[in-house]
Backbone as JSON, one array per atom type, in Angstrom:
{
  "sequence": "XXXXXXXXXXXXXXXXXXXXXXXXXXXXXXXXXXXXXXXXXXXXXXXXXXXXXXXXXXXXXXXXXXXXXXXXXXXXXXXXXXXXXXXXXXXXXXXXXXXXXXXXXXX",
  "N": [[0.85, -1.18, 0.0], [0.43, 2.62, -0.97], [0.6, 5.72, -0.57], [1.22, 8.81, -1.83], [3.12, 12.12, -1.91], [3.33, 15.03, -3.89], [5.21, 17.65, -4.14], [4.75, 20.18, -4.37], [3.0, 19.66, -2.44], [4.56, 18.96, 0.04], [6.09, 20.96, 0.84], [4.04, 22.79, 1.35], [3.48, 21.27, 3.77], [5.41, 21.55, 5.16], [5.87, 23.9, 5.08], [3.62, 24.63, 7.23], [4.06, 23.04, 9.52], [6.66, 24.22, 10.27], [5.73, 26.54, 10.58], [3.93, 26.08, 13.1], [5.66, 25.31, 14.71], [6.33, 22.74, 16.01], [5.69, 19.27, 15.71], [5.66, 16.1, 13.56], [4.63, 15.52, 11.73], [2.13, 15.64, 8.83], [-1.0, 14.05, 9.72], [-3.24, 11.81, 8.17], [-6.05, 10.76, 7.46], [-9.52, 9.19, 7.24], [-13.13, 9.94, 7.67], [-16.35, 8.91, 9.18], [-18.54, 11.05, 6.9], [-20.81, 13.55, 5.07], [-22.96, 13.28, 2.27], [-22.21, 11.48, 1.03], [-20.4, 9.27, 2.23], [-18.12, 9.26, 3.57], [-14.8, 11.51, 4.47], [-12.4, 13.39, 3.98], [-9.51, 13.27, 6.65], [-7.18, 16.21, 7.91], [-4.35, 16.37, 10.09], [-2.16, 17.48, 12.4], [0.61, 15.82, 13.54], [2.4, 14.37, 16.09], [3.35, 12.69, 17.4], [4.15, 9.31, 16.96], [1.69, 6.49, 16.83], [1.27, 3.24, 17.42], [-0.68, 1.75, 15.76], [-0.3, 3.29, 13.4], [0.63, 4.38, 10.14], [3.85, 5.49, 8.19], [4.24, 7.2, 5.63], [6.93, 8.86, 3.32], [8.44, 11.67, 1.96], [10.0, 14.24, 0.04], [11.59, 14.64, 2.28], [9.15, 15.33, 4.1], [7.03, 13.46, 6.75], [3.7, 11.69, 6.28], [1.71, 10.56, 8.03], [-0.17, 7.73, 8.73], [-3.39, 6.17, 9.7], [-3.84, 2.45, 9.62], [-5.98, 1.36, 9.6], [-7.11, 2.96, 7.98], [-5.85, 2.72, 5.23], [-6.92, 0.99, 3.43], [-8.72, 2.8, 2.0], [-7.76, 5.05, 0.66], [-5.66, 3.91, -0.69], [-2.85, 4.46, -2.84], [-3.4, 7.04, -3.32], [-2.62, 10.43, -3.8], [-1.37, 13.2, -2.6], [-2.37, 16.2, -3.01], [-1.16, 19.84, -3.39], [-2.54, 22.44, -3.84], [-2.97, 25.96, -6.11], [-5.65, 27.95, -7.02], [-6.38, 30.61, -8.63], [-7.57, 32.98, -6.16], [-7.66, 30.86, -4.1], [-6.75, 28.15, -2.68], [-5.47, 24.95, -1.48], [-5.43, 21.62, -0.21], [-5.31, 19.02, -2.55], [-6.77, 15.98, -3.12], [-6.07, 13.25, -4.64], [-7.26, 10.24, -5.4], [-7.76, 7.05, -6.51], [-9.49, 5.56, -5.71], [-11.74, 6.23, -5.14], [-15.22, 6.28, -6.08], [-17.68, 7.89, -6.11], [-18.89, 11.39, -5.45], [-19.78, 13.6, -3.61], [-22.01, 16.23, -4.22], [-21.34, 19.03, -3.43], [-18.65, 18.28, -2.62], [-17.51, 17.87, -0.67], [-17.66, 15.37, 0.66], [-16.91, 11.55, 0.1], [-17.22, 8.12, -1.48], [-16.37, 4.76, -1.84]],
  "CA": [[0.0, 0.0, 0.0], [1.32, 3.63, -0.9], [0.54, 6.84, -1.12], [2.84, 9.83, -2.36], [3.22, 13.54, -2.08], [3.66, 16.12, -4.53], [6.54, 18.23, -3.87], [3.85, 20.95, -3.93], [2.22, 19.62, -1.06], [5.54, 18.6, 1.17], [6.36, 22.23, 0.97], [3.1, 23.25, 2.16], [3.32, 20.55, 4.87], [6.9, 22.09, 5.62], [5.75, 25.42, 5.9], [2.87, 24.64, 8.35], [4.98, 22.36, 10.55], [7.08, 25.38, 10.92], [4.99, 27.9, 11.82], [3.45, 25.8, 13.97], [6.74, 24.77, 15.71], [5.94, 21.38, 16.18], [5.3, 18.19, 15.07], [6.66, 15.42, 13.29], [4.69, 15.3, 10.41], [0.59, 15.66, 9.04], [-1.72, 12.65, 10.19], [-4.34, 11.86, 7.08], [-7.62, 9.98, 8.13], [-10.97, 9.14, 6.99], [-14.1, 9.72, 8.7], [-17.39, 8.97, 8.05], [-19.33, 12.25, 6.83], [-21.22, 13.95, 4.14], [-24.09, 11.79, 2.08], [-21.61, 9.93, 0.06], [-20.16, 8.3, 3.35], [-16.58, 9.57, 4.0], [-14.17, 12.63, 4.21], [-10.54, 13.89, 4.53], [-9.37, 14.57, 7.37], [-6.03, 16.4, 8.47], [-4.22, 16.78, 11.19], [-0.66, 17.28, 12.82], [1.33, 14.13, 14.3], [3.1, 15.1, 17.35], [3.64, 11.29, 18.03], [3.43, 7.75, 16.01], [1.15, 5.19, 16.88], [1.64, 1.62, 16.77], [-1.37, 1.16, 14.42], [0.09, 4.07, 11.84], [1.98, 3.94, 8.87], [4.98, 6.62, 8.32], [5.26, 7.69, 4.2], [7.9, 9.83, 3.25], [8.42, 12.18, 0.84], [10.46, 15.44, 0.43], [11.52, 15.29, 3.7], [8.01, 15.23, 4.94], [6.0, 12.35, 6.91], [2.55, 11.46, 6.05], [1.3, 9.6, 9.07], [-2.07, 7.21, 8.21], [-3.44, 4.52, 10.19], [-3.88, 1.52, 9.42], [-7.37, 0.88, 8.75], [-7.75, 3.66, 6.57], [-4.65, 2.75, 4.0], [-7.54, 0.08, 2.05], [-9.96, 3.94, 1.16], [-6.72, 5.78, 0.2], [-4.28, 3.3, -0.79], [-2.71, 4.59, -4.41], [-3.98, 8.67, -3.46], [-1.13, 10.96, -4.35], [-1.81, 14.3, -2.03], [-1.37, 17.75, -3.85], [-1.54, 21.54, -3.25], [-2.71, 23.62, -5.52], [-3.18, 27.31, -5.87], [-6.18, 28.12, -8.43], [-6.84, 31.76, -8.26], [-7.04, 33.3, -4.76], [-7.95, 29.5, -3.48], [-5.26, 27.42, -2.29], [-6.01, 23.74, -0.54], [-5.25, 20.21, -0.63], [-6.31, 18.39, -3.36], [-7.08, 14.8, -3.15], [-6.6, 12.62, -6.31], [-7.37, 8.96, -4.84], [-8.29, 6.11, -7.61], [-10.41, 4.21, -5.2], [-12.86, 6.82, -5.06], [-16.47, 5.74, -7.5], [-18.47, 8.86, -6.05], [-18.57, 12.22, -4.5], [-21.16, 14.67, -3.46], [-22.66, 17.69, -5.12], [-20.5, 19.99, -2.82], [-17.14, 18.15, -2.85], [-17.14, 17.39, 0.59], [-17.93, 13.65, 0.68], [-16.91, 10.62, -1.66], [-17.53, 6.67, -1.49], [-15.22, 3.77, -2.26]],
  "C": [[0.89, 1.24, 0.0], [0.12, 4.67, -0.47], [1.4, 8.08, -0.82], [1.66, 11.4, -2.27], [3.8, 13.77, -3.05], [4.53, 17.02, -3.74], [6.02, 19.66, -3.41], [3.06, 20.66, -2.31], [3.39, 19.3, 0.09], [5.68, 20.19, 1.54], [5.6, 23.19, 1.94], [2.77, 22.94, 3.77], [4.53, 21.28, 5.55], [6.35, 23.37, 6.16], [4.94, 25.24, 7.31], [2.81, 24.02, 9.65], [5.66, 23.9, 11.2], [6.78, 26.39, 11.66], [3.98, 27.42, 13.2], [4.36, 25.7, 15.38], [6.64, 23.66, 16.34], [5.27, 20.36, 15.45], [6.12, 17.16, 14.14], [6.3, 15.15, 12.27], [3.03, 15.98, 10.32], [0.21, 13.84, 8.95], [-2.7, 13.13, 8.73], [-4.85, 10.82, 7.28], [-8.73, 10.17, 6.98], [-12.08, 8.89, 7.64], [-15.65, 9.87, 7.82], [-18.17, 10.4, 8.1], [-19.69, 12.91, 5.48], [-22.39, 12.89, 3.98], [-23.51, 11.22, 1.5], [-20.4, 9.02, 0.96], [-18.65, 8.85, 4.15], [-16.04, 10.86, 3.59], [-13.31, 12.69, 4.72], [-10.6, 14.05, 5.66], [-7.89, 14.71, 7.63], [-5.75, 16.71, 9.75], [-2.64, 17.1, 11.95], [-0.49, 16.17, 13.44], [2.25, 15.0, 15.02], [4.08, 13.97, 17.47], [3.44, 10.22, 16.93], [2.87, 7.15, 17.19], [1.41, 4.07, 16.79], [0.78, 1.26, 15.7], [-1.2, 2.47, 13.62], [1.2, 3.11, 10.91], [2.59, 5.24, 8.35], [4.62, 6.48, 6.24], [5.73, 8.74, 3.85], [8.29, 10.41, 2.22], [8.8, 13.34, 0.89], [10.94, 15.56, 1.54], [10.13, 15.6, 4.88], [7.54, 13.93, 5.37], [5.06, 12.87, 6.44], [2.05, 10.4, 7.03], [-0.53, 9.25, 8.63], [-2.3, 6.06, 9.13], [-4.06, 3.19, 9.39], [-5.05, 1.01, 8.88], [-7.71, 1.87, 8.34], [-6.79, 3.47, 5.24], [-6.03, 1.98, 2.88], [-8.32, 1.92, 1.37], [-8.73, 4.92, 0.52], [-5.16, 5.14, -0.73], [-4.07, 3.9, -2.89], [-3.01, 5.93, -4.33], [-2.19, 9.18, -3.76], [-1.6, 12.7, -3.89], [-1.09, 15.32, -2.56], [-1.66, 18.93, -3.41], [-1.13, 22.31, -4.27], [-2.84, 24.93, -5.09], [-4.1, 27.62, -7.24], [-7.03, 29.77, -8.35], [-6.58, 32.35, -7.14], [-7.23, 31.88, -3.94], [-7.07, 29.0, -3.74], [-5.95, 26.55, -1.49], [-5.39, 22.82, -1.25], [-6.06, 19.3, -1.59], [-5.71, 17.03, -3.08], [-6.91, 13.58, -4.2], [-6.46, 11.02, -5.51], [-8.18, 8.27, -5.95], [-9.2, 5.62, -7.22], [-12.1, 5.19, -5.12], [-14.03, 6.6, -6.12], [-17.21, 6.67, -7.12], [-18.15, 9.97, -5.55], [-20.18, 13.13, -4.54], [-21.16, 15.81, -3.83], [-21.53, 18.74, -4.71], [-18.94, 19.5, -3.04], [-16.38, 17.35, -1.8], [-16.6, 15.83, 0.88], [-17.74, 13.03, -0.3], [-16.69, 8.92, -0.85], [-16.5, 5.93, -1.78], [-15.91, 2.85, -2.79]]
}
């Protein structure tokens, strides 16, 4: 099971480590929410887990646990900038739906 950063998004992860002054990497989860069942979530890693998984890239972790690698496995996390909007974009293969808004997507 993988999944990879964009060089764009380590950067971003870099910066916001920094200004935070802590941490050891971002945590990336899935929880259930929206109507098409599931959604991102981020978070800082302070600490590992025994049930995570470390991937590395740029110099950045990506901390995930364990039972979310099957809804993400193969994603490839990016940051974009499209106008004045800037965020994490998502590109995950396993995904077969999403909802009207953007929020929520299925496996």
């Amino acid at each position: 099971m993988s999944v990879t950063l964009t060089e764009s998004a380590a950067r971003q992860i870099k910066k916001q480590l920094e200004k935070r002054g802590k941490g050891i990497g971002l945590k990336l989860g899935i929880r259930k929410s929206g109507c098409s069942g599931y959604a991102y979530a981020l978070d800082y890693a302070d600490q590992l887990q025994d049930n995570e998984t470390v991937f590395e890239e740029y110099g950045v972790k990506l901390i995930i646990k364990q039972d979310d690698l099957p809804y993400i496995d193969g994603m490839e996390l990016d940051y974009r900038r499209e106008g004045i909007n800037e965020a994490f974009q998502f590109n995950n293969p396993n995904v077969k739906a999403t909802c009207g808004c953007g929020e929520s997507f299925s496996v």
